[in-house]
Coordinates of C-alpha atoms and ligand atoms in Angstrom, one line a residue:
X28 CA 25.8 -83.3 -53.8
X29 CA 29.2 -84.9 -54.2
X30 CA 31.5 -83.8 -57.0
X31 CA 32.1 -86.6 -59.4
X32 CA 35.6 -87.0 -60.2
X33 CA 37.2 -88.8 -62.6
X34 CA 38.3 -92.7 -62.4
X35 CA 40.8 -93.7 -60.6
X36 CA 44.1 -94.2 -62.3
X37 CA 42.5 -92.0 -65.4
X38 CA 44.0 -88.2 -65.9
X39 CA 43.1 -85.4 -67.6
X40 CA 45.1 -83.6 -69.7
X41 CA 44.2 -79.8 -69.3
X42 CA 45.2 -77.1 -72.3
X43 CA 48.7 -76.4 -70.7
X44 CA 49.3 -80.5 -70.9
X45 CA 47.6 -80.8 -74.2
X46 CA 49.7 -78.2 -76.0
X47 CA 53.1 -80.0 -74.6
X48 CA 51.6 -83.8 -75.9
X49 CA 51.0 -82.2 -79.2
X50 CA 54.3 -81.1 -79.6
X51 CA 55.7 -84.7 -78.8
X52 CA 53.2 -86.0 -80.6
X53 CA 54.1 -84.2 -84.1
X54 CA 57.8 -85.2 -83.3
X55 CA 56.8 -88.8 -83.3
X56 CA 54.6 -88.2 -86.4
X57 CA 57.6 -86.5 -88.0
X58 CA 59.6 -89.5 -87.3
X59 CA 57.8 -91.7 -88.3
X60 CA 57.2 -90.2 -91.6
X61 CA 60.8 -90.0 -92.5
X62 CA 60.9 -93.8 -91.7
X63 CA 58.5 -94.5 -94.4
X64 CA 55.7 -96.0 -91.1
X65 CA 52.1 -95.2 -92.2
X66 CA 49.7 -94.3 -89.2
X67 CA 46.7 -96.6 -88.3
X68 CA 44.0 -96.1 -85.5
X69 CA 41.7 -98.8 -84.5
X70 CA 38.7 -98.7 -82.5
X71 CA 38.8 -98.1 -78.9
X72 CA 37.0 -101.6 -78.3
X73 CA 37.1 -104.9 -79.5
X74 CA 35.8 -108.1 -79.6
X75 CA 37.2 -109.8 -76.5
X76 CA 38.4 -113.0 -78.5
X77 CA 40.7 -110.7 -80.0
X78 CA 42.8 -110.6 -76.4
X79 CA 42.5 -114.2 -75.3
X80 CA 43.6 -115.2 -78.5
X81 CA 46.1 -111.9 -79.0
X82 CA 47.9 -111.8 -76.0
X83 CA 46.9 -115.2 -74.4
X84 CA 44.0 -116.2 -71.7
X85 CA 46.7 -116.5 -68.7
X86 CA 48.8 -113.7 -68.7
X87 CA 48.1 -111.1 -66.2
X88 CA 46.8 -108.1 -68.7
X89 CA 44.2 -110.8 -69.7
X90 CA 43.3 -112.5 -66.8
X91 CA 43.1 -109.7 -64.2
X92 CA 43.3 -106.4 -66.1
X93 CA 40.9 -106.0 -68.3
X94 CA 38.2 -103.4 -68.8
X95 CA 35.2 -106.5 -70.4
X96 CA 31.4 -106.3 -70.3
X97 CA 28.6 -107.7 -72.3
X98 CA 26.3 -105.1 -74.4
X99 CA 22.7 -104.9 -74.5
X100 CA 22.8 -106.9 -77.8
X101 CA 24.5 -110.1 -75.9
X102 CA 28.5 -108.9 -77.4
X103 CA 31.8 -109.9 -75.8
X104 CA 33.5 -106.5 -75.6
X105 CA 36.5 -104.9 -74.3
X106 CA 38.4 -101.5 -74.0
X107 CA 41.8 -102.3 -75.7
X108 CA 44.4 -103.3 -73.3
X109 CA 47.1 -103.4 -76.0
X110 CA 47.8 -102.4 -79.6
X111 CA 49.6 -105.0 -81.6
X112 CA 46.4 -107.7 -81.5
X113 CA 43.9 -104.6 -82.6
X114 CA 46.6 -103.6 -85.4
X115 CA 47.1 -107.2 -86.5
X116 CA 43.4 -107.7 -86.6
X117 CA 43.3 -104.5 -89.3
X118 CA 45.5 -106.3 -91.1
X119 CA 44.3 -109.2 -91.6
X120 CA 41.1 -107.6 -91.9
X121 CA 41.6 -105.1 -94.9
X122 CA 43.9 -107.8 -96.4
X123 CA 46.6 -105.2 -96.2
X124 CA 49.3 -108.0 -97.2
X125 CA 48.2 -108.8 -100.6
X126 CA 48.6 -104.9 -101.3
X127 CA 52.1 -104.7 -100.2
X128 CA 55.1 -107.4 -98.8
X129 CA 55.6 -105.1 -96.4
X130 CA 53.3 -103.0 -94.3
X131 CA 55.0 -100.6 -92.0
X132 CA 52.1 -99.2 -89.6
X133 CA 52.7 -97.0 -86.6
X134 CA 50.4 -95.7 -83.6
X135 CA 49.9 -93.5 -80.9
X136 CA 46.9 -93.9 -79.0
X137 CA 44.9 -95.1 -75.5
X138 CA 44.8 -98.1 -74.1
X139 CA 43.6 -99.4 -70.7
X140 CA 44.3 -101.9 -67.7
X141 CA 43.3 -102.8 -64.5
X142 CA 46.7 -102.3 -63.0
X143 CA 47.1 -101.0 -59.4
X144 CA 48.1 -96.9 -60.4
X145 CA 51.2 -95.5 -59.1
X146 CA 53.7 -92.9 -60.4
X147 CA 54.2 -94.2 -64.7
X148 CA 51.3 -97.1 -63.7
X149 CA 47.7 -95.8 -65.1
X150 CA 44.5 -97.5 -65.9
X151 CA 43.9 -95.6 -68.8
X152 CA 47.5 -94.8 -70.8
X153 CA 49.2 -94.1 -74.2
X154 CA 51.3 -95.6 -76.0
X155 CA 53.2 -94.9 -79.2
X156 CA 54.3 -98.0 -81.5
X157 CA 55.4 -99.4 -84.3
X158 CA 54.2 -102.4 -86.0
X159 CA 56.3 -104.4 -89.3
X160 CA 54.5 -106.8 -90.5
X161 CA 55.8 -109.0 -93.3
X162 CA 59.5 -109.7 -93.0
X163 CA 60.9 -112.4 -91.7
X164 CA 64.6 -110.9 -91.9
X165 CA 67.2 -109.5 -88.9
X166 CA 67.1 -106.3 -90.9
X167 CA 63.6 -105.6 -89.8
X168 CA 64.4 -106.6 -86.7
X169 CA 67.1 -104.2 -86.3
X170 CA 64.9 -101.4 -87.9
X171 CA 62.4 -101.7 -85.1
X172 CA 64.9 -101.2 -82.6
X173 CA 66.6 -98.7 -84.0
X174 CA 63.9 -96.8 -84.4
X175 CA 63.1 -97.2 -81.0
X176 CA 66.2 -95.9 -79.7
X177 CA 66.8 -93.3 -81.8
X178 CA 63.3 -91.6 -80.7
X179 CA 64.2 -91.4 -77.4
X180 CA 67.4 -89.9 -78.1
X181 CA 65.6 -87.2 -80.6
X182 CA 63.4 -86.3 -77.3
X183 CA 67.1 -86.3 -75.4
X184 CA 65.9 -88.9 -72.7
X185 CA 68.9 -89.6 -70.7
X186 CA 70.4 -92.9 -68.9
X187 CA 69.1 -95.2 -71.8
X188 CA 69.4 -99.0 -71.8
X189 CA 68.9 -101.4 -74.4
X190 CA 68.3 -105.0 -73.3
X191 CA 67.9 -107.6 -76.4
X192 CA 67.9 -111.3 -76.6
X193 CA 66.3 -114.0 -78.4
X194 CA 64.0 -116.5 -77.8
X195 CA 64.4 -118.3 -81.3
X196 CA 62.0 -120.0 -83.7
X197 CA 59.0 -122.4 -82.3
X198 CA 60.3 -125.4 -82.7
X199 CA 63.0 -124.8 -80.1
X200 CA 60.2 -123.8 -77.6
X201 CA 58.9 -127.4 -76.5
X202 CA 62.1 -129.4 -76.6
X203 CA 63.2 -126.4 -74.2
X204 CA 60.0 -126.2 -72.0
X205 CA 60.9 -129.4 -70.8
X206 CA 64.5 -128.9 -69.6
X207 CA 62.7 -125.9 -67.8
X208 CA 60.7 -127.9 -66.3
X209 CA 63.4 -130.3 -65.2
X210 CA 65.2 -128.3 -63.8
X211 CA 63.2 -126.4 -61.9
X212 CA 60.4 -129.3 -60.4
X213 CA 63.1 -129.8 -57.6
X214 CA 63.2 -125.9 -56.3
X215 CA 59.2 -125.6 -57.2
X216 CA 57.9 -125.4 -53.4
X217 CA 60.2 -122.7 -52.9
X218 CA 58.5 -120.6 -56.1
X219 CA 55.5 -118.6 -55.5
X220 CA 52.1 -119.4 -56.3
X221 CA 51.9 -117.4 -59.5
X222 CA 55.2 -119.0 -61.1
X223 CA 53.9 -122.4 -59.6
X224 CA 51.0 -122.1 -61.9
X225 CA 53.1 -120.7 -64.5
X226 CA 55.6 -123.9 -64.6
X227 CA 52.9 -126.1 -66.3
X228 CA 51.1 -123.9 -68.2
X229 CA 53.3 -120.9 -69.6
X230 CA 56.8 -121.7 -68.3
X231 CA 58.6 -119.0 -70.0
X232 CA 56.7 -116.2 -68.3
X233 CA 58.8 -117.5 -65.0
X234 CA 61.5 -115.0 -66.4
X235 CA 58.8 -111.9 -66.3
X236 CA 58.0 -112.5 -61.9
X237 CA 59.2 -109.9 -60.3
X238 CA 59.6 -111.3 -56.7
X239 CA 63.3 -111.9 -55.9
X240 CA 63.1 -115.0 -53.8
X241 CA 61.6 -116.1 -57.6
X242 CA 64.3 -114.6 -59.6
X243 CA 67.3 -115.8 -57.2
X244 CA 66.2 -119.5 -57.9
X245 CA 65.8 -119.1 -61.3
X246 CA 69.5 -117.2 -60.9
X247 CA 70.7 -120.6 -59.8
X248 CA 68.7 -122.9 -61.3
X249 CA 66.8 -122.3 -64.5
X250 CA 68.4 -122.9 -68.0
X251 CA 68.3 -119.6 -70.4
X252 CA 66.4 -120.1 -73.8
X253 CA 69.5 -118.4 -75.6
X254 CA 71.7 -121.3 -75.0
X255 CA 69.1 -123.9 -76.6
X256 CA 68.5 -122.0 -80.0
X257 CA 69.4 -123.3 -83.5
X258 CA 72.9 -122.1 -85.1
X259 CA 70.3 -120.5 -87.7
X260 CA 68.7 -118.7 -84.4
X261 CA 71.7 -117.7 -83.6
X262 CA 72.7 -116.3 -87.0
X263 CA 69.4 -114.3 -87.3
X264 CA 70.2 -112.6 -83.6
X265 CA 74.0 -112.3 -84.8
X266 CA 72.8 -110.0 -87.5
X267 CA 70.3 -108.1 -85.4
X268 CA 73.5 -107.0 -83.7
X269 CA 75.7 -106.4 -86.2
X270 CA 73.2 -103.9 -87.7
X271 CA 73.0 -102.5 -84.5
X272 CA 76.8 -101.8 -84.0
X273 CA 77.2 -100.4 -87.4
X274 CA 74.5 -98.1 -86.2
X275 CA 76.4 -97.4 -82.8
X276 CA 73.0 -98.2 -80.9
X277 CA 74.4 -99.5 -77.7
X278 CA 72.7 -102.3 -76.1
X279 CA 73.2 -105.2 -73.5
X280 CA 72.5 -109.0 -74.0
X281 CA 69.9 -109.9 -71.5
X282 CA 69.3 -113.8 -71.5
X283 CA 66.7 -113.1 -69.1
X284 CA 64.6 -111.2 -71.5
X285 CA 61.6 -113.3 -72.6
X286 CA 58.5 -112.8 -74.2
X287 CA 56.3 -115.8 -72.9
X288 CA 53.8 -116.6 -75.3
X289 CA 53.8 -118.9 -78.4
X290 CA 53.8 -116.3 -81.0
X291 CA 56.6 -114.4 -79.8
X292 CA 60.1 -115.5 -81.9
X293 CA 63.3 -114.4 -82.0
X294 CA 64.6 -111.5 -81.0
X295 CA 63.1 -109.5 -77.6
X296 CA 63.8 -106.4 -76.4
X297 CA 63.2 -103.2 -73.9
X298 CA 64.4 -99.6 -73.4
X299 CA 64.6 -98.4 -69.5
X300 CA 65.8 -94.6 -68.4
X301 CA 67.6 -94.7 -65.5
X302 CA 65.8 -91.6 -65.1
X303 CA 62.2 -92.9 -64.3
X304 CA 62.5 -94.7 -60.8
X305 CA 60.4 -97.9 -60.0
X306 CA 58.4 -97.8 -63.1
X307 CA 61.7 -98.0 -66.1
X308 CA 60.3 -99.7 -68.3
X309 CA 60.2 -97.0 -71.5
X310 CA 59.6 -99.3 -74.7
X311 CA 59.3 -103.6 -74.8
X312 CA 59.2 -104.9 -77.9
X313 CA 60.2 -108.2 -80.4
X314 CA 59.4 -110.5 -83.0
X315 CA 55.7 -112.2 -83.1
X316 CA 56.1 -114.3 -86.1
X317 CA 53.3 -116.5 -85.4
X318 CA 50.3 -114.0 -84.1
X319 CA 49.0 -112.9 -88.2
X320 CA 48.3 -116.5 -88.5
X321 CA 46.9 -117.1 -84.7
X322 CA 44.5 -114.6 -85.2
X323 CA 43.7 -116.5 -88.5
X324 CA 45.0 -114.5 -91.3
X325 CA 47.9 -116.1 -93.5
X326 CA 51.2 -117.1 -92.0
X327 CA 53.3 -113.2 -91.4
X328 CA 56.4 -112.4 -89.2
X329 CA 56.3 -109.2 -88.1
X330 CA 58.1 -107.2 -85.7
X331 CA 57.6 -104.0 -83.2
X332 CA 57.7 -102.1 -80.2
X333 CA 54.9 -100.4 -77.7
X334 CA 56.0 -97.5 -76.0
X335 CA 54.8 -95.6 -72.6
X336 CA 53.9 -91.9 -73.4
X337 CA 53.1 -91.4 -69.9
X338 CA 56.6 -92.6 -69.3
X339 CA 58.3 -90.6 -71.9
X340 CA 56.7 -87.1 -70.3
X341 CA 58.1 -88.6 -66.6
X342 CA 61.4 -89.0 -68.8
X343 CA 61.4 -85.5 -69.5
X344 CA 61.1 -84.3 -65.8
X345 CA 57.8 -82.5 -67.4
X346 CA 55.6 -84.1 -64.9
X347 CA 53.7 -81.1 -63.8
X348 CA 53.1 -77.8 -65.4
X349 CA 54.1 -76.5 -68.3
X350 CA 54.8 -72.8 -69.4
X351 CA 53.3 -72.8 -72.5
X352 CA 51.7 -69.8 -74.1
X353 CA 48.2 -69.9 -75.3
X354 CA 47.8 -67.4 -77.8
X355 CA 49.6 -64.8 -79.4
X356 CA 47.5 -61.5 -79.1
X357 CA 45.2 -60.5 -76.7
X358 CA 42.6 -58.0 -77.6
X359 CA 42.0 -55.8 -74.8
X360 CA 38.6 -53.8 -75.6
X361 CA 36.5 -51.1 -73.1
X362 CA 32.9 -50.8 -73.7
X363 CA 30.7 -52.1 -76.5
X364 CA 31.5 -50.5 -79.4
X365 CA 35.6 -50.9 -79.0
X366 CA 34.5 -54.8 -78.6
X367 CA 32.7 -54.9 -81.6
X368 CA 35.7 -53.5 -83.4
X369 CA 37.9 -55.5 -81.8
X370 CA 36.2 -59.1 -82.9
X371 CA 35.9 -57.6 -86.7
X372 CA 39.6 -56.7 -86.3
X373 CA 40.7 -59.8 -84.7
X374 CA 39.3 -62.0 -87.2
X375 CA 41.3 -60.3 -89.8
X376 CA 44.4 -60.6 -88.0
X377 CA 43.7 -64.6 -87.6
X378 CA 42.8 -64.6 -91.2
X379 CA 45.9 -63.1 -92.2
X380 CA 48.8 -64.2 -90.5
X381 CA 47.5 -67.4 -88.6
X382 CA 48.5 -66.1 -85.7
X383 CA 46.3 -66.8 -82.5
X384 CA 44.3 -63.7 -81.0
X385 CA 41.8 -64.1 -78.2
X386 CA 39.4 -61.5 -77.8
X387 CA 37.7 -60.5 -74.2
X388 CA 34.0 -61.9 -73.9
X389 CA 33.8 -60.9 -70.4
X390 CA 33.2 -57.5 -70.3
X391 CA 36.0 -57.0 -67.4
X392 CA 38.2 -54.0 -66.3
X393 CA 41.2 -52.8 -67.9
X394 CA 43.0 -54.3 -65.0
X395 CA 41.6 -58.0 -65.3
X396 CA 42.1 -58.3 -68.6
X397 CA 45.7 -57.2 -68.7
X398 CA 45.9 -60.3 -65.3
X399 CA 44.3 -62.7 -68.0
X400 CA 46.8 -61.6 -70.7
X401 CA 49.5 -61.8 -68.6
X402 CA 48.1 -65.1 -68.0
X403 CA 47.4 -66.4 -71.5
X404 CA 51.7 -65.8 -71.8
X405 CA 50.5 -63.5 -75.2
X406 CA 53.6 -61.4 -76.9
X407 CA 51.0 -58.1 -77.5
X408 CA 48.1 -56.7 -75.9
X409 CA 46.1 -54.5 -78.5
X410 CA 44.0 -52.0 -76.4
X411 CA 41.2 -50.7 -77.9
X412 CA 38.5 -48.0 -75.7
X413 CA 36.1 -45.9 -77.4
X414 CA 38.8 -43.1 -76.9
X415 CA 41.1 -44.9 -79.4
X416 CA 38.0 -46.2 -81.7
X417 CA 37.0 -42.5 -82.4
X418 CA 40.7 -41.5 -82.7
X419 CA 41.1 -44.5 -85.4
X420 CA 43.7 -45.6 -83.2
X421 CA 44.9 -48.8 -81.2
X422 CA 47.7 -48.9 -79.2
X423 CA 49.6 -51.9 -78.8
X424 CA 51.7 -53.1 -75.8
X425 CA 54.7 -55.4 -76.6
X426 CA 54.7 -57.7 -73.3
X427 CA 58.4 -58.8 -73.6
X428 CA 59.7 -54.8 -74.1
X429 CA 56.4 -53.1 -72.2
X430 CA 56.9 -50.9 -75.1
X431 CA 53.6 -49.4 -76.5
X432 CA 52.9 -47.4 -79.7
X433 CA 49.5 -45.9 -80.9
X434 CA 48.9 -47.9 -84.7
X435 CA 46.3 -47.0 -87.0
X436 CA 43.3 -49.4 -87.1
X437 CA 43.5 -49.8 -90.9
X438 CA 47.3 -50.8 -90.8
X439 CA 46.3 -53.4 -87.5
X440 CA 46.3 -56.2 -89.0
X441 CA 50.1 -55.6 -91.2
X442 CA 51.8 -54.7 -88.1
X443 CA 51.3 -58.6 -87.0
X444 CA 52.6 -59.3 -90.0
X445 CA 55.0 -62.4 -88.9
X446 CA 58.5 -62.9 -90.0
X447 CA 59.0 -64.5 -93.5
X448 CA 55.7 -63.0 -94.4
X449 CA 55.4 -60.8 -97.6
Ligands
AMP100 P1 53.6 -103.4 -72.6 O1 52.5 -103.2 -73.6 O2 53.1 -103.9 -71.3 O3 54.8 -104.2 -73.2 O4 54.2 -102.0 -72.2 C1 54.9 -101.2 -73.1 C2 55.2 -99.9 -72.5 O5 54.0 -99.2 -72.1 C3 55.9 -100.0 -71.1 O6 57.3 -100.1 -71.4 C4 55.6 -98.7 -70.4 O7 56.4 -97.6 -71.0 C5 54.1 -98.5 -70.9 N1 53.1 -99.0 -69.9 C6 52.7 -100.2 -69.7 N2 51.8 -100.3 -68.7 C7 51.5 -99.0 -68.4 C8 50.6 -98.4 -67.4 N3 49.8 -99.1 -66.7 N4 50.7 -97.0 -67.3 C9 51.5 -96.3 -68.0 N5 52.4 -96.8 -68.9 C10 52.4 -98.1 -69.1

């Protein structure tokens, strides 16, 4: 029979991965604490309204990416393909706004797309994010990306950029829509079919094709949003700067940068690493001011970022394996009785000090177990034969020093006794 493997574009994360994403993890819980961002987790799936209305019927995540099917029970459903429509949903859902002005929620969690994989490109990925919902003001603007930027320099990702711009209020958008259009009806043979489409429906999103015959004639030809915002527009992104040079973030204005769906407002932005190749895209975030009220809860801005984990580990050049050890003692027993012994012993040593101890179910040689705790990376080896049980003895091998010494069994479990203990 064939093996069944898992999905393409899906990955397993083994115990040597898992122990490294649980670091990063707790760093990015850390943070987040300290910034005062409460964590939220939605479910996995969602009505599939939510996206056509969250992140809009023609972009590409909607229209060819996602993961939909109808249940037994006649439901739309589908897997999340994003986390700021899900989160914004909570919100409005649980009525978080009338408990606070200000709701400052944060997640790190899967999500899933049809894409075509490749090295940072999965079908099933995480992201980490942050999500303000309730301020209108540059300051929270400026928080987000801070925030942003400042993580990745924690983790000590090198060759970061910071693109920002901003696409300014909604009434702007229409009056600015049709210059676009203008301008570019001329050159429009020469676009391809995807930005074709895109000129009458969702114009913006010209700014997001990535062939370069596209971008060249857009180069030439295509008016930037930036120069057709209000002076109050412009005063909102001024101050999004300002905070950002006071707190020496450095960052380049990208006219380019565009979010192109209604909701979006004001300020956009994205984080690359020069170290990530093709895919260098680390973080994109902005300001969706009118989403709260698109999905149908009461008029919020709000402001955020989503964030690549699988990116962030290719950021690290900690693509592959991982020395990590897996526990901290390995209780090396011969024969039935010493194995008894050994569990009741190793029990109290977890007990006491917290420390990890794994003892041998396998009933191996002296010489396999010492391969499997060489393997398992541990700091001691306690070995424990009926010679040593009826001598009321274990020895115990320091792996780093190879230095053994016989220890009583009754005074075991003190000698793990770990630094800072009493
Ligand atoms: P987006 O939600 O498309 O704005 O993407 C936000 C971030 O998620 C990107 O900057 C990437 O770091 C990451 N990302 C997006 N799509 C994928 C994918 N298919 N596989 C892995 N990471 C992704």
């Amino acid at each position: 029979m064939d093996n069944i493997r898992s999905v393409k574009g899906t990955k397993d994360l083994l115990p040597h991965d898992t122990i490294h994403w649980r670091e990063v993890e707790n760093i990015i819980h850390q943070f987040m604490a300290v910034h005062g961002y409460g964590e939220i987790r939605t479910p996995v799936f969602e009505d599939t309204k939510l996206f056509h209305r969250g992140i809009g019927k023609d972009t590409d995540i909607v229209s060819k990416e996602m993961y939909s099917w109808t249940d037994q029970g006649g439901d739309n459903l589908t897997l999340r393909p994003e986390l700021t429509a899900p989160v914004v949903r909570a919100y409005i859902q649980h009525q978080m706004g009338t408990l606070r002005p200000l709701n400052r929620l944060y997640y790190i969690d899967s999500l899933f797309r049809r894409e075509r994989p490749q090295k940072g490109r999965q079908r099933e990925f995480h992201q980490f994010g942050i999500e303000a919902i309730g301020s209108p003001h540059p300051e929270q603007d400026a928080e987000v990306i801070t925030m942003a930027y400042k993580i990745y320099e924690t983790f000590g990702i090198k060759g970061l950029s910071v693109k920002i711009n901003s696409i300014g209020s909604a009434e702007i958008r229409e009056p600015y829509l049709a210059t676009l259009r203008d301008a570019l009806n001329s050159v429009k043979s020469a676009l391809c079919n995807t930005c074709q489409n895109r000129i009458d429906k969702n114009a913006l999103r010209l700014f997001d094709c990535k062939n370069p015959a596209c971008q060249e004639i857009l180069d030439k030809n295509a008016p930037f949003i930036f120069d057709h915002i209000t002076d109050n527009d412009r005063s909102h992104f001024g101050r999004v700067t300002a905070i950002l040079d006071e707190m020496g973030i450095p960052y380049d204005h990208d006219r380019k940068l565009v979010r192109g769906l209604d909701y979006y407002t004001h300020t956009t932005f994205e984080i690359t690493s020069s170290t990530l190749g093709a895919q260098d895209a680390l973080c994109g975030g902005g300001r969706y001011d009118k989403l709260v009220e698109e999905l149908g809860g009461k008029s919020t801005p709000a402001v955020g970022f989503a964030a690549g984990m699988e990116r962030l580990f290719i950021a690290f050049g900690d693509d592959g394996e991982h020395e990590h050890s897996l526990a901290d003692i390995y209780f090396l027993t011969l024969g039935e009785k010493a194995t008894q012994k050994g569990f009741v012993l190793a029990e109290e040593i977890r007990e006491k000090h917290g420390v990890s101890v794994v003892s041998e179910t396998l009933q191996r040689s002296m010489k396999a177990q010492m391969r499997e705790a060489n393997r398992l990376g541990v700091q001691f080896v306690v070995i424990l034969g009926d010679n040593e049980l009826e001598k009321g003895i274990a020895v115990v091998k320091n792996m780093d020093s190879s230095e053994q010494e016989e220890i009583p069994l009754d005074k075991l479990s003190d000698h793990f006794m770990v630094d800072g203990q009493e």
